[in-house]
mmCIF file of C-alpha atoms in Angstrom:
data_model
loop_
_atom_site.group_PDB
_atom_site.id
_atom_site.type_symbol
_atom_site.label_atom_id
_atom_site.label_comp_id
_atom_site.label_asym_id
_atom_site.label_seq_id
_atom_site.Cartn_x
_atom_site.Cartn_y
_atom_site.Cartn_z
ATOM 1 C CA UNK J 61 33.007 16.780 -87.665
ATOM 2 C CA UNK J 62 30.113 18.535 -85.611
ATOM 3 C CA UNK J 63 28.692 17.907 -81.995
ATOM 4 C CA UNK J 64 25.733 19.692 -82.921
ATOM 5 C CA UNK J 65 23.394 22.489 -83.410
ATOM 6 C CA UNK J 66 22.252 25.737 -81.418
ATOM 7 C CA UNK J 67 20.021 28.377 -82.731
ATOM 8 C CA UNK J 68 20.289 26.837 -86.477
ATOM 9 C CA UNK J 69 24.225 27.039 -86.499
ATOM 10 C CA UNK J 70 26.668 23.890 -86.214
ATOM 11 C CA UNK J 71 28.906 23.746 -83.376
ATOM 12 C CA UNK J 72 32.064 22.817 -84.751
ATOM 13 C CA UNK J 73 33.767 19.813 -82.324
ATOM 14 C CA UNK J 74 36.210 21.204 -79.519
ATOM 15 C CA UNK J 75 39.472 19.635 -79.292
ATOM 16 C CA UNK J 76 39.550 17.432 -76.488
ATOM 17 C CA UNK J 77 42.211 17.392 -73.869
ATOM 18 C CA UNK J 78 43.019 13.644 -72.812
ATOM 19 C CA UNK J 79 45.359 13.094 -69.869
ATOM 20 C CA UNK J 80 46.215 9.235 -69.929
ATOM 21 C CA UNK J 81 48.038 8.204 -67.284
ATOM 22 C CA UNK J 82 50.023 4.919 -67.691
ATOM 23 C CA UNK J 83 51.079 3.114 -64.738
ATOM 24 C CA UNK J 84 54.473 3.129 -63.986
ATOM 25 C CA UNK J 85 56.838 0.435 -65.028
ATOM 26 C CA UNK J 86 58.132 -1.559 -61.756
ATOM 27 C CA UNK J 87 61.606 -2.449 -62.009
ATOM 28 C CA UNK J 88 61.408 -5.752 -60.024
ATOM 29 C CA UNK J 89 58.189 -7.096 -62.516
ATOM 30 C CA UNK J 90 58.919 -5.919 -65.903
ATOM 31 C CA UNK J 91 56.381 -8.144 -67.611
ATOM 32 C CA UNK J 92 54.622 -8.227 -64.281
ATOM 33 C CA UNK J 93 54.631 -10.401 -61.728
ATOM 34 C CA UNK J 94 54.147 -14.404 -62.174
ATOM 35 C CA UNK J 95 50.062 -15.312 -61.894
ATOM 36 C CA UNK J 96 49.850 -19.473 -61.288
ATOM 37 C CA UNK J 97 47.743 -20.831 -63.750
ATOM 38 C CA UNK J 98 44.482 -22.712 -62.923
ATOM 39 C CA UNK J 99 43.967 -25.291 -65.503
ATOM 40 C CA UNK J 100 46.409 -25.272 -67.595
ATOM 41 C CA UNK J 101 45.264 -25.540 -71.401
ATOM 42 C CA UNK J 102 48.264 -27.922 -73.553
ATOM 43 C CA UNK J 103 48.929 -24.701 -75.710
ATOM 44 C CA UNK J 104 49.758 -22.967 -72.779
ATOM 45 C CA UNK J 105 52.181 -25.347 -71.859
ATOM 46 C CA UNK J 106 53.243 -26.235 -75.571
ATOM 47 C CA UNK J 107 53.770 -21.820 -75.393
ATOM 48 C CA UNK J 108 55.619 -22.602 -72.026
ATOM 49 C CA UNK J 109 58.000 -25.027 -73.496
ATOM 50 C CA UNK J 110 58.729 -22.970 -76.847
ATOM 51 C CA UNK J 111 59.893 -19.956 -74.094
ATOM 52 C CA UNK J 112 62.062 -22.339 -72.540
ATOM 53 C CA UNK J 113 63.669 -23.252 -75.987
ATOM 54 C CA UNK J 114 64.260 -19.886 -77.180
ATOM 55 C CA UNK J 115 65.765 -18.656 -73.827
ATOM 56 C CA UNK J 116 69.040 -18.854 -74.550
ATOM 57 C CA UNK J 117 69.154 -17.176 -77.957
ATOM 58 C CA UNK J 118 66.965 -14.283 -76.070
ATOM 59 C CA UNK J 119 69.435 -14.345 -72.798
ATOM 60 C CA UNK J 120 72.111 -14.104 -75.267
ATOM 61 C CA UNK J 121 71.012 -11.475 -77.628
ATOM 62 C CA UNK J 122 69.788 -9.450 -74.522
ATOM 63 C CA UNK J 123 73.896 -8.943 -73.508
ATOM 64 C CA UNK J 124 75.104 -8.908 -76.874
ATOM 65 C CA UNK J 125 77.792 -5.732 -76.999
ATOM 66 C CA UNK J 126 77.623 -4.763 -73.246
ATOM 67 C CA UNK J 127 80.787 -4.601 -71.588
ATOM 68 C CA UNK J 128 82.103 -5.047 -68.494
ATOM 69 C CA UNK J 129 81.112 -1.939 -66.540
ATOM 70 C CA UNK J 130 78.010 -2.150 -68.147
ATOM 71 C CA UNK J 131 77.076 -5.971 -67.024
ATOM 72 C CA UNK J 132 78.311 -4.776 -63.621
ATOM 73 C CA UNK J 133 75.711 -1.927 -63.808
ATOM 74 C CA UNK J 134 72.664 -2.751 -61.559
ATOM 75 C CA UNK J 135 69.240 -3.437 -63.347
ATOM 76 C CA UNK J 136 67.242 -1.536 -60.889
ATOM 77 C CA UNK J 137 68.363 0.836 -57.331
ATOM 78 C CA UNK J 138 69.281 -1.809 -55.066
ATOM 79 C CA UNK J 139 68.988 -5.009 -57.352
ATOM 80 C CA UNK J 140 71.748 -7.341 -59.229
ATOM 81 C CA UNK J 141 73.814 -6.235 -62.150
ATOM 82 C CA UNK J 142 73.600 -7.543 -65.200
ATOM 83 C CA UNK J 143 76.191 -10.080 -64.758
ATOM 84 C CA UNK J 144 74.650 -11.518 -61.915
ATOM 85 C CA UNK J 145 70.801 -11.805 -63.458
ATOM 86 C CA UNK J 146 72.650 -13.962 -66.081
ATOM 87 C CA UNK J 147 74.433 -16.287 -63.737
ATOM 88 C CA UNK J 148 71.108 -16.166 -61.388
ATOM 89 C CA UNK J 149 69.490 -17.052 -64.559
ATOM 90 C CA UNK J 150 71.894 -20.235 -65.028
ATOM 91 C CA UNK J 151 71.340 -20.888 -60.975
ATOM 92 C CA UNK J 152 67.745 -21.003 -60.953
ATOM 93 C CA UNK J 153 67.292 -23.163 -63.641
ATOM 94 C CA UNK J 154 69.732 -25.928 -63.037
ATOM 95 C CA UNK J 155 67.781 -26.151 -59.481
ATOM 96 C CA UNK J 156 64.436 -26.075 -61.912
ATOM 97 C CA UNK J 157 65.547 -28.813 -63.871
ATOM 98 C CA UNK J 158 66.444 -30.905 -61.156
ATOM 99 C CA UNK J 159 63.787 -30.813 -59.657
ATOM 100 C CA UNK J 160 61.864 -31.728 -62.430
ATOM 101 C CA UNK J 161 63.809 -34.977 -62.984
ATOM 102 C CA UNK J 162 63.652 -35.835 -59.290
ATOM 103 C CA UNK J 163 59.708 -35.276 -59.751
ATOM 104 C CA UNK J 164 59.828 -37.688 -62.668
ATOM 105 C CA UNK J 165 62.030 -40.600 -60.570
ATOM 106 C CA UNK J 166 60.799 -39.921 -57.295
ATOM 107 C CA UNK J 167 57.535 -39.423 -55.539
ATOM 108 C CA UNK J 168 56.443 -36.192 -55.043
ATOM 109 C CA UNK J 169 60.202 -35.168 -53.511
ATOM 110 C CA UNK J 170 60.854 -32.791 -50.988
ATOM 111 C CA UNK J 171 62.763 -30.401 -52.082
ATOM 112 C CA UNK J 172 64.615 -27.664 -50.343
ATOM 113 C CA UNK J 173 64.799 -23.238 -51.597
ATOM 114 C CA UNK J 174 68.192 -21.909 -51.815
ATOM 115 C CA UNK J 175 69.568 -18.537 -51.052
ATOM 116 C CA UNK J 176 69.710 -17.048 -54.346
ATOM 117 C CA UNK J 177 70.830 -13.670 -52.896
ATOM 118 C CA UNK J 178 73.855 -15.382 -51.334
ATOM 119 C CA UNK J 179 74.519 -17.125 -54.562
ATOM 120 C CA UNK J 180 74.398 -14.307 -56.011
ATOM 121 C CA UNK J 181 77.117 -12.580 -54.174
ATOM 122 C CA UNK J 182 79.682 -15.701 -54.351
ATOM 123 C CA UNK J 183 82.984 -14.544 -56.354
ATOM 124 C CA UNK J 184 81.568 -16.340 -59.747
ATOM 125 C CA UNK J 185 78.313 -14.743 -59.742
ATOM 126 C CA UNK J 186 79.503 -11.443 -59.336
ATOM 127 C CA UNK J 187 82.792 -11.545 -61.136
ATOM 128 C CA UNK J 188 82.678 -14.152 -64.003
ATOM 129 C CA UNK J 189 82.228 -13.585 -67.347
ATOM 130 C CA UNK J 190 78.383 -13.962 -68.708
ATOM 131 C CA UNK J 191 79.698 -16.043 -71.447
ATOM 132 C CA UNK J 192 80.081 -18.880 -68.894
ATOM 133 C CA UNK J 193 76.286 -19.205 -67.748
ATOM 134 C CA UNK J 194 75.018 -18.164 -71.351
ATOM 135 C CA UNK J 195 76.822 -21.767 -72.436
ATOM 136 C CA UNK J 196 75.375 -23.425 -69.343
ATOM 137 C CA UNK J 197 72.243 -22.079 -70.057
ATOM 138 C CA UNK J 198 72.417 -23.042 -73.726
ATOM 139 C CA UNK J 199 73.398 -26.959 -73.002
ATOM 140 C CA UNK J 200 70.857 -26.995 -70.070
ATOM 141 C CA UNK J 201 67.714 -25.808 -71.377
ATOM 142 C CA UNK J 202 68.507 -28.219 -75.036
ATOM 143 C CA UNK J 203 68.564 -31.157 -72.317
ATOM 144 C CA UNK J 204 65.150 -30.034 -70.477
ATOM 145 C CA UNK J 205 63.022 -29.255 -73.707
ATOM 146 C CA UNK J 206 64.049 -32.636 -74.932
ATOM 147 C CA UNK J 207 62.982 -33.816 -71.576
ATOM 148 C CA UNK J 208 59.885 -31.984 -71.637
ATOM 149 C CA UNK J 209 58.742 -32.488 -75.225
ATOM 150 C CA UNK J 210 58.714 -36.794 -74.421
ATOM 151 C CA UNK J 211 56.468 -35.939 -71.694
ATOM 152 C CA UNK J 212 52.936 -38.161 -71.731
ATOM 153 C CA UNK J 213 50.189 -36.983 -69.742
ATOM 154 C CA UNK J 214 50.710 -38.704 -66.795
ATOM 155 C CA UNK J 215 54.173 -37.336 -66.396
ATOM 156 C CA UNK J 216 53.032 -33.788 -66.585
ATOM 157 C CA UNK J 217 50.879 -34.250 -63.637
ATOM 158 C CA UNK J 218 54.087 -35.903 -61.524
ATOM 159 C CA UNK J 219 55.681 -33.304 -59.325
ATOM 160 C CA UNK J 220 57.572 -32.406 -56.207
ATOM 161 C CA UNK J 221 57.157 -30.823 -52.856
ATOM 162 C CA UNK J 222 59.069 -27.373 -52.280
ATOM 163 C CA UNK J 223 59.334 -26.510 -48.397
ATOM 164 C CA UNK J 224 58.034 -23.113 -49.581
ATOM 165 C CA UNK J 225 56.250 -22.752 -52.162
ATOM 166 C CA UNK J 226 54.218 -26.378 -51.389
ATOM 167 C CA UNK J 227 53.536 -29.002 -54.470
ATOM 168 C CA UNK J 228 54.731 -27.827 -57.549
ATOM 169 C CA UNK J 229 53.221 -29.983 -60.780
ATOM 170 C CA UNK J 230 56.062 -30.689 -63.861
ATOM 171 C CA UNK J 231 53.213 -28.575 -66.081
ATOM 172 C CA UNK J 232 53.515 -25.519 -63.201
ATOM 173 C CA UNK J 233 56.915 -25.693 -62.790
ATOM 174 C CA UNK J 234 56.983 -25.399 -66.099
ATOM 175 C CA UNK J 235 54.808 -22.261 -67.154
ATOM 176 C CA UNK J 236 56.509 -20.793 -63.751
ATOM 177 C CA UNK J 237 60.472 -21.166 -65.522
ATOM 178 C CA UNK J 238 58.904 -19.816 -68.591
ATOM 179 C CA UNK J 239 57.877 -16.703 -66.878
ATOM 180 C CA UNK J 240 60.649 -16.307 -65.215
ATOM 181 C CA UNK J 241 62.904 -16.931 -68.632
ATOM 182 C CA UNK J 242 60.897 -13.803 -70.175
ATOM 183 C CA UNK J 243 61.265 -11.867 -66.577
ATOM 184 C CA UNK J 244 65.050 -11.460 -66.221
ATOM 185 C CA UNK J 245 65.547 -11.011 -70.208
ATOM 186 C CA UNK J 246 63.337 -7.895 -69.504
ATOM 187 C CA UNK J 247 65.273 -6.735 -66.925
ATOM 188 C CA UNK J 248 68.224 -6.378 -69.194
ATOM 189 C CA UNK J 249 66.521 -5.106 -72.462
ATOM 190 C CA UNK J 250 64.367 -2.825 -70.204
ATOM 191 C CA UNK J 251 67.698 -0.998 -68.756
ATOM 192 C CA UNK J 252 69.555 -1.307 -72.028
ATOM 193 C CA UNK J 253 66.276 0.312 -73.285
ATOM 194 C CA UNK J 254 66.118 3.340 -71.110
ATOM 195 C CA UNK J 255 70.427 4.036 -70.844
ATOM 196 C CA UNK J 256 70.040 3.825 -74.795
ATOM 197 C CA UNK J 257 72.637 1.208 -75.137
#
């Protein structure tokens, strides 16, 4: 391949020398950090509910093989082990799902945050075995698809009020669990990834 001539002679093409800098890969947001949707299209949210389905297959896989001292190994400098991103995983979403019943029996709730970090110091988040939440999980998330799935439209649009975060739609809370269902799984396989295990 040429670039061109000078004086009658071809100029043969000079090997470029591309630096590409990617940017670095932050621990905390593996996939990145959550983005609330505007309006939400219904294959978005038909995509949100798959995620939630397949969760516990992918939490499960994700720990499949590690032992102890590795599920007590830290995802990130400073952030939860293994063990306890699983039982966080199995904290967070009972709290998700119910508040999504309350939004669909009450009106528009108030509903209060926890202290996940506390939680996830308590003796069973940071000492029992993974297998325990990974079953939780499992039962859980069968019971809020099939919730989810008989939505109509109406019910979708129901929702609650957290003291934090402010109104919170079924459809958002939704999309938001599915994100966060893909986030922890990446913090695992993202550590297993670089300690080659």
């Amino acid at each position: 391949m040429t670039l061109g001539k000078s004086g009658g002679h071809v100029l043969p093409l000079q090997p470029m020398s591309l630096k590409i800098e990617w940017p670095a890969l932050d621990p905390r947001f593996p996939i990145g950090p959550y983005a609330s949707a505007g309006n939400i299209a219904a294959a978005e949210r038909i995509h949100a509910v798959a995620t939630l389905a397949e969760l516990p297959s992918h939490l499960r896989d994700a720990v499949a093989g590690l032992d102890d001292d590795q599920l007590d190994t830290p995802y990130r400098e400073g952030g939860w082990t293994l063990r306890q991103v699983v039982h966080h995983v199995a904290d967070s979403h009972m709290n998700a799902f119910i508040r999504v019943r309350r939004a669909l029996t009450e009106d528009w709730p108030a509903v209060s945050p926890y202290d996940e970090k506390a939680w996830a110091l308590l003796v069973d988040s940071a000492t029992a075995p993974v297998g325990l939440s990974l079953d939780l999980v499992e039962g859980l998330h069968a019971r809020w698809v099939r919730l989810l799935e008989s939505l109509t439209a109406d019910e979708w649009e129901r929702g609650f009020k957290h003291a934090k975060m402010g109104p919170m739609t079924v459809e958002a809370a939704t999309l938001l669990y599915a994100w966060h269902s893909r986030h922890h799984v990446a913090h695992i396989t993202h550590l297993r990834k670089k300690r080659g295990w």
